[in-house]
Coordinates of C-alpha atoms and ligand atoms in Angstrom, one line a residue:
M12 CA -11.7 -26.5 6.0
P13 CA -15.0 -25.0 6.9
G14 CA -15.1 -23.3 10.2
K15 CA -11.1 -23.1 10.4
R16 CA -9.9 -19.8 11.4
L17 CA -7.9 -18.0 8.7
T18 CA -4.0 -18.0 9.8
H19 CA -1.9 -14.8 9.1
L20 CA -4.7 -12.5 8.5
K21 CA -2.7 -9.4 8.9
A22 CA -0.1 -10.7 6.4
R23 CA -2.8 -11.6 4.0
R24 CA -4.2 -8.2 4.1
A25 CA -1.0 -6.7 3.6
I26 CA -0.5 -8.5 0.4
I27 CA -3.9 -7.6 -0.9
D28 CA -3.3 -3.9 0.2
A29 CA -0.1 -3.8 -1.7
A30 CA -1.4 -5.6 -4.9
R31 CA -4.2 -3.0 -5.0
R32 CA -1.8 0.0 -4.4
M33 CA 0.4 -1.2 -7.2
N34 CA -2.5 -1.3 -9.7
A35 CA -4.0 2.0 -8.4
L36 CA -0.4 3.8 -8.9
G37 CA -0.5 2.4 -12.6
L38 CA 2.6 0.3 -11.8
N39 CA 1.2 -3.0 -13.1
H40 CA -1.0 -4.2 -16.0
G41 CA -4.2 -6.0 -15.0
T42 CA -3.9 -9.1 -12.9
S43 CA -0.3 -9.8 -14.2
G44 CA 1.6 -9.1 -11.2
N45 CA 2.1 -11.0 -7.9
V46 CA 3.0 -10.8 -4.4
G47 CA 4.7 -13.1 -1.9
F48 CA 5.3 -12.7 1.9
R49 CA 7.1 -14.7 4.3
V50 CA 5.2 -16.2 7.3
G51 CA 7.5 -18.2 9.6
E52 CA 8.5 -21.5 7.9
R53 CA 6.0 -20.8 4.9
F54 CA 5.1 -18.0 2.7
L55 CA 1.9 -16.5 1.3
V56 CA 1.2 -15.6 -2.3
T57 CA -1.4 -14.0 -4.5
P58 CA -3.8 -16.6 -6.2
S59 CA -3.4 -17.2 -9.8
G60 CA -5.5 -14.9 -12.3
L61 CA -7.8 -13.4 -9.6
D62 CA -8.6 -9.6 -9.7
Y63 CA -7.1 -7.7 -7.0
D64 CA -10.2 -5.8 -6.2
A65 CA -12.2 -9.0 -5.8
M66 CA -9.4 -10.7 -3.6
T67 CA -10.1 -11.4 0.0
P68 CA -7.6 -12.8 2.8
A69 CA -9.0 -16.3 2.1
D70 CA -8.0 -16.2 -1.5
I71 CA -4.4 -15.7 -0.8
V72 CA -2.5 -19.1 -0.9
E73 CA -0.3 -20.4 1.8
M74 CA 2.7 -22.3 0.3
R75 CA 5.4 -24.5 1.8
F76 CA 9.0 -24.2 0.5
D77 CA 8.7 -27.7 -1.2
G78 CA 6.2 -26.1 -3.6
T79 CA 2.9 -27.5 -2.0
H80 CA 0.1 -25.5 -1.0
A81 CA -2.9 -25.5 1.1
G82 CA -6.5 -24.4 0.3
T83 CA -8.7 -24.2 -2.8
R84 CA -7.0 -21.4 -4.8
R85 CA -4.1 -22.1 -7.0
P86 CA -1.0 -20.0 -6.3
T87 CA 0.4 -17.5 -8.9
S88 CA 1.9 -19.3 -11.6
E89 CA 5.4 -17.5 -10.8
W90 CA 5.4 -18.9 -7.2
R91 CA 8.8 -20.6 -7.9
F92 CA 10.9 -17.4 -8.0
H93 CA 9.0 -16.2 -4.7
R94 CA 10.0 -19.4 -3.1
D95 CA 13.5 -19.3 -4.4
I96 CA 14.1 -15.6 -3.5
L97 CA 12.6 -16.0 0.0
A98 CA 14.8 -19.2 0.4
A99 CA 18.0 -17.5 -0.7
R100 CA 17.5 -14.1 0.9
P101 CA 16.7 -14.2 4.6
E102 CA 17.0 -10.7 5.1
V103 CA 14.0 -10.2 2.8
D104 CA 10.4 -11.0 3.7
A105 CA 8.5 -9.9 0.7
V106 CA 8.7 -10.4 -3.1
L107 CA 6.7 -8.3 -5.7
H108 CA 6.5 -8.9 -9.4
S109 CA 5.2 -6.5 -12.0
H110 CA 4.9 -5.6 -15.6
A111 CA 5.3 -1.9 -15.0
V112 CA 5.6 -0.4 -18.4
H113 CA 8.8 1.6 -18.3
C114 CA 10.7 -1.2 -16.5
T115 CA 9.4 -3.6 -19.1
A116 CA 10.2 -1.3 -22.0
L117 CA 13.9 -1.4 -21.0
A118 CA 13.7 -5.0 -20.5
V119 CA 12.5 -5.6 -23.8
H120 CA 15.7 -4.1 -24.9
G121 CA 17.6 -6.4 -22.4
M122 CA 19.0 -3.2 -20.9
E123 CA 19.8 -2.6 -17.2
I124 CA 19.3 0.6 -15.4
P125 CA 22.6 2.4 -14.9
A126 CA 23.4 4.9 -12.4
V127 CA 21.5 7.8 -14.2
H128 CA 20.4 9.0 -10.7
Y129 CA 22.0 8.6 -7.4
M130 CA 18.6 6.8 -6.4
V131 CA 19.5 3.8 -8.3
A132 CA 21.3 3.0 -4.9
A133 CA 17.9 2.4 -3.4
A134 CA 17.9 -0.9 -5.0
G135 CA 21.1 -1.8 -3.2
G136 CA 23.9 -1.2 -5.9
T137 CA 25.4 0.8 -8.9
T138 CA 22.9 -0.6 -11.4
I139 CA 19.5 -2.4 -11.6
R140 CA 20.3 -5.4 -13.7
C141 CA 18.3 -7.3 -16.4
A142 CA 17.9 -10.9 -16.2
P143 CA 18.0 -12.8 -19.5
Y144 CA 14.7 -14.0 -21.1
R145 CA 13.3 -17.4 -19.8
T146 CA 9.7 -18.7 -20.3
P147 CA 7.4 -17.2 -17.7
T148 CA 6.3 -19.6 -14.6
T149 CA 9.5 -21.8 -15.3
Q150 CA 12.1 -22.7 -12.9
A151 CA 14.6 -21.3 -15.6
L152 CA 13.2 -17.9 -15.0
S153 CA 13.8 -18.2 -11.3
D154 CA 17.3 -19.5 -11.9
V155 CA 18.2 -16.3 -13.9
A156 CA 16.3 -13.9 -11.6
L157 CA 18.4 -14.9 -8.5
P158 CA 21.8 -13.9 -9.9
A159 CA 20.3 -10.6 -11.2
L160 CA 19.1 -9.8 -7.6
E161 CA 22.4 -10.6 -6.2
G162 CA 23.4 -7.8 -3.8
R163 CA 20.2 -5.9 -4.9
K164 CA 16.5 -5.4 -4.1
A165 CA 15.2 -4.9 -7.7
C166 CA 15.9 -6.5 -11.2
L167 CA 14.3 -6.2 -14.6
L168 CA 13.3 -9.6 -16.5
Q169 CA 13.9 -9.3 -20.2
N170 CA 10.8 -9.2 -22.3
H171 CA 8.7 -9.6 -19.1
G172 CA 8.7 -7.0 -16.3
C173 CA 10.6 -6.7 -12.8
I174 CA 11.0 -8.1 -9.4
V175 CA 11.5 -5.9 -6.2
L176 CA 12.2 -7.1 -2.7
G177 CA 11.6 -5.7 0.7
E178 CA 10.8 -6.2 4.4
T179 CA 6.9 -6.0 3.6
P180 CA 4.8 -6.0 0.7
D181 CA 4.1 -2.2 1.2
A182 CA 7.9 -1.6 1.2
C183 CA 8.1 -3.5 -2.1
V184 CA 5.5 -1.1 -3.7
D185 CA 7.5 1.9 -2.4
L186 CA 10.7 0.4 -4.0
L187 CA 8.9 -0.3 -7.3
V188 CA 7.7 3.4 -7.4
E189 CA 11.4 4.3 -7.4
V190 CA 12.3 1.8 -9.8
E191 CA 9.7 2.6 -12.3
Y192 CA 10.6 6.2 -12.0
L193 CA 14.2 5.4 -12.7
A194 CA 13.2 3.4 -15.7
E195 CA 11.1 6.2 -17.1
L196 CA 13.8 8.8 -16.4
Y197 CA 16.4 6.7 -18.2
I198 CA 14.2 6.2 -21.2
R199 CA 13.5 10.1 -21.3
T200 CA 17.4 10.8 -21.1
L201 CA 18.0 8.3 -23.9
A202 CA 15.4 10.1 -25.9
I203 CA 17.2 13.5 -25.4
G204 CA 20.4 11.7 -26.2
G205 CA 18.8 10.5 -29.5
A206 CA 17.8 13.9 -30.2
T207 CA 20.9 15.8 -29.4
G208 CA 23.7 13.2 -29.6
N209 CA 24.5 13.9 -26.0
D210 CA 24.6 10.5 -24.0
P211 CA 23.2 10.7 -20.3
K212 CA 26.0 11.3 -17.8
I213 CA 26.3 8.0 -15.8
L214 CA 27.5 8.5 -12.2
S215 CA 30.8 6.8 -11.5
Q216 CA 31.4 3.8 -9.1
R217 CA 33.2 6.2 -6.8
K218 CA 30.2 8.7 -6.6
M219 CA 27.8 5.9 -6.2
A220 CA 29.8 4.2 -3.5
E221 CA 29.4 7.5 -1.6
V222 CA 25.7 7.3 -2.1
L223 CA 25.5 3.7 -1.0
A224 CA 27.4 4.4 2.2
F225 CA 25.1 7.2 3.1
M226 CA 22.0 5.2 2.5
K227 CA 23.6 2.4 4.6
S228 CA 24.3 4.8 7.5
Y229 CA 20.8 6.0 7.4
G230 CA 19.2 2.6 7.7
K231 CA 15.7 2.6 6.3
Q232 CA 15.7 6.3 4.9
P233 CA 16.0 5.6 1.1
D234 CA 16.3 9.2 0.0
P235 CA 18.9 11.5 1.2
G236 CA 18.1 14.1 -1.1
S237 CA 14.1 14.1 -0.8
S238 CA 12.2 17.2 -1.3
Q239 CA 10.8 16.9 2.4
T240 CA 14.4 17.6 3.7
Ligands
ZN217 ZN1 5.1 -11.7 -15.1

């Protein structure tokens, strides 16, 4: 509506900043990713097929949980899993989807990321699961993504990409950095395994339980072994 003041300006900017940061870090492919952010009883998502560098706060689409939206831009075609995740996970306010290449390479094989490194716990559990393939943009895709994310803040999507969750879009990018690192690390260890016949050592459930307990006690500090400490 002409002259109408744009609502949720800060949240709209946070979405654009996160989308640009994701691409600047090489963690996505072109315009293929998307970002969602809860605002009260509604949520904001990136528009369909628009270049992140050209995007302005007015281009971000405000949606209701019944799937309807306001404004002239069409929401990302993947709005269904943004809606369903935000509806099912009240502790999470932001959802980010990317086609990050190492996550997607594992997902092409339908492989989850096992506990190759204790930082797998940053996603909330002892593995990062891979949801089975479903046609992009469909409700069926959302329906397999939700169980893959149960108790987790990240999952892979077979032959597609990944989803990460967080309190803010920026926190989602932080977690995507970790998950993509873990995916690349796992691929490299598999390559060494292929060359030497030695399988990577996967951390046991007990060892990962200790890390998960440690991370919980440190709240928002994701990395007890960071090089900064
Ligand atoms: Zn996608």
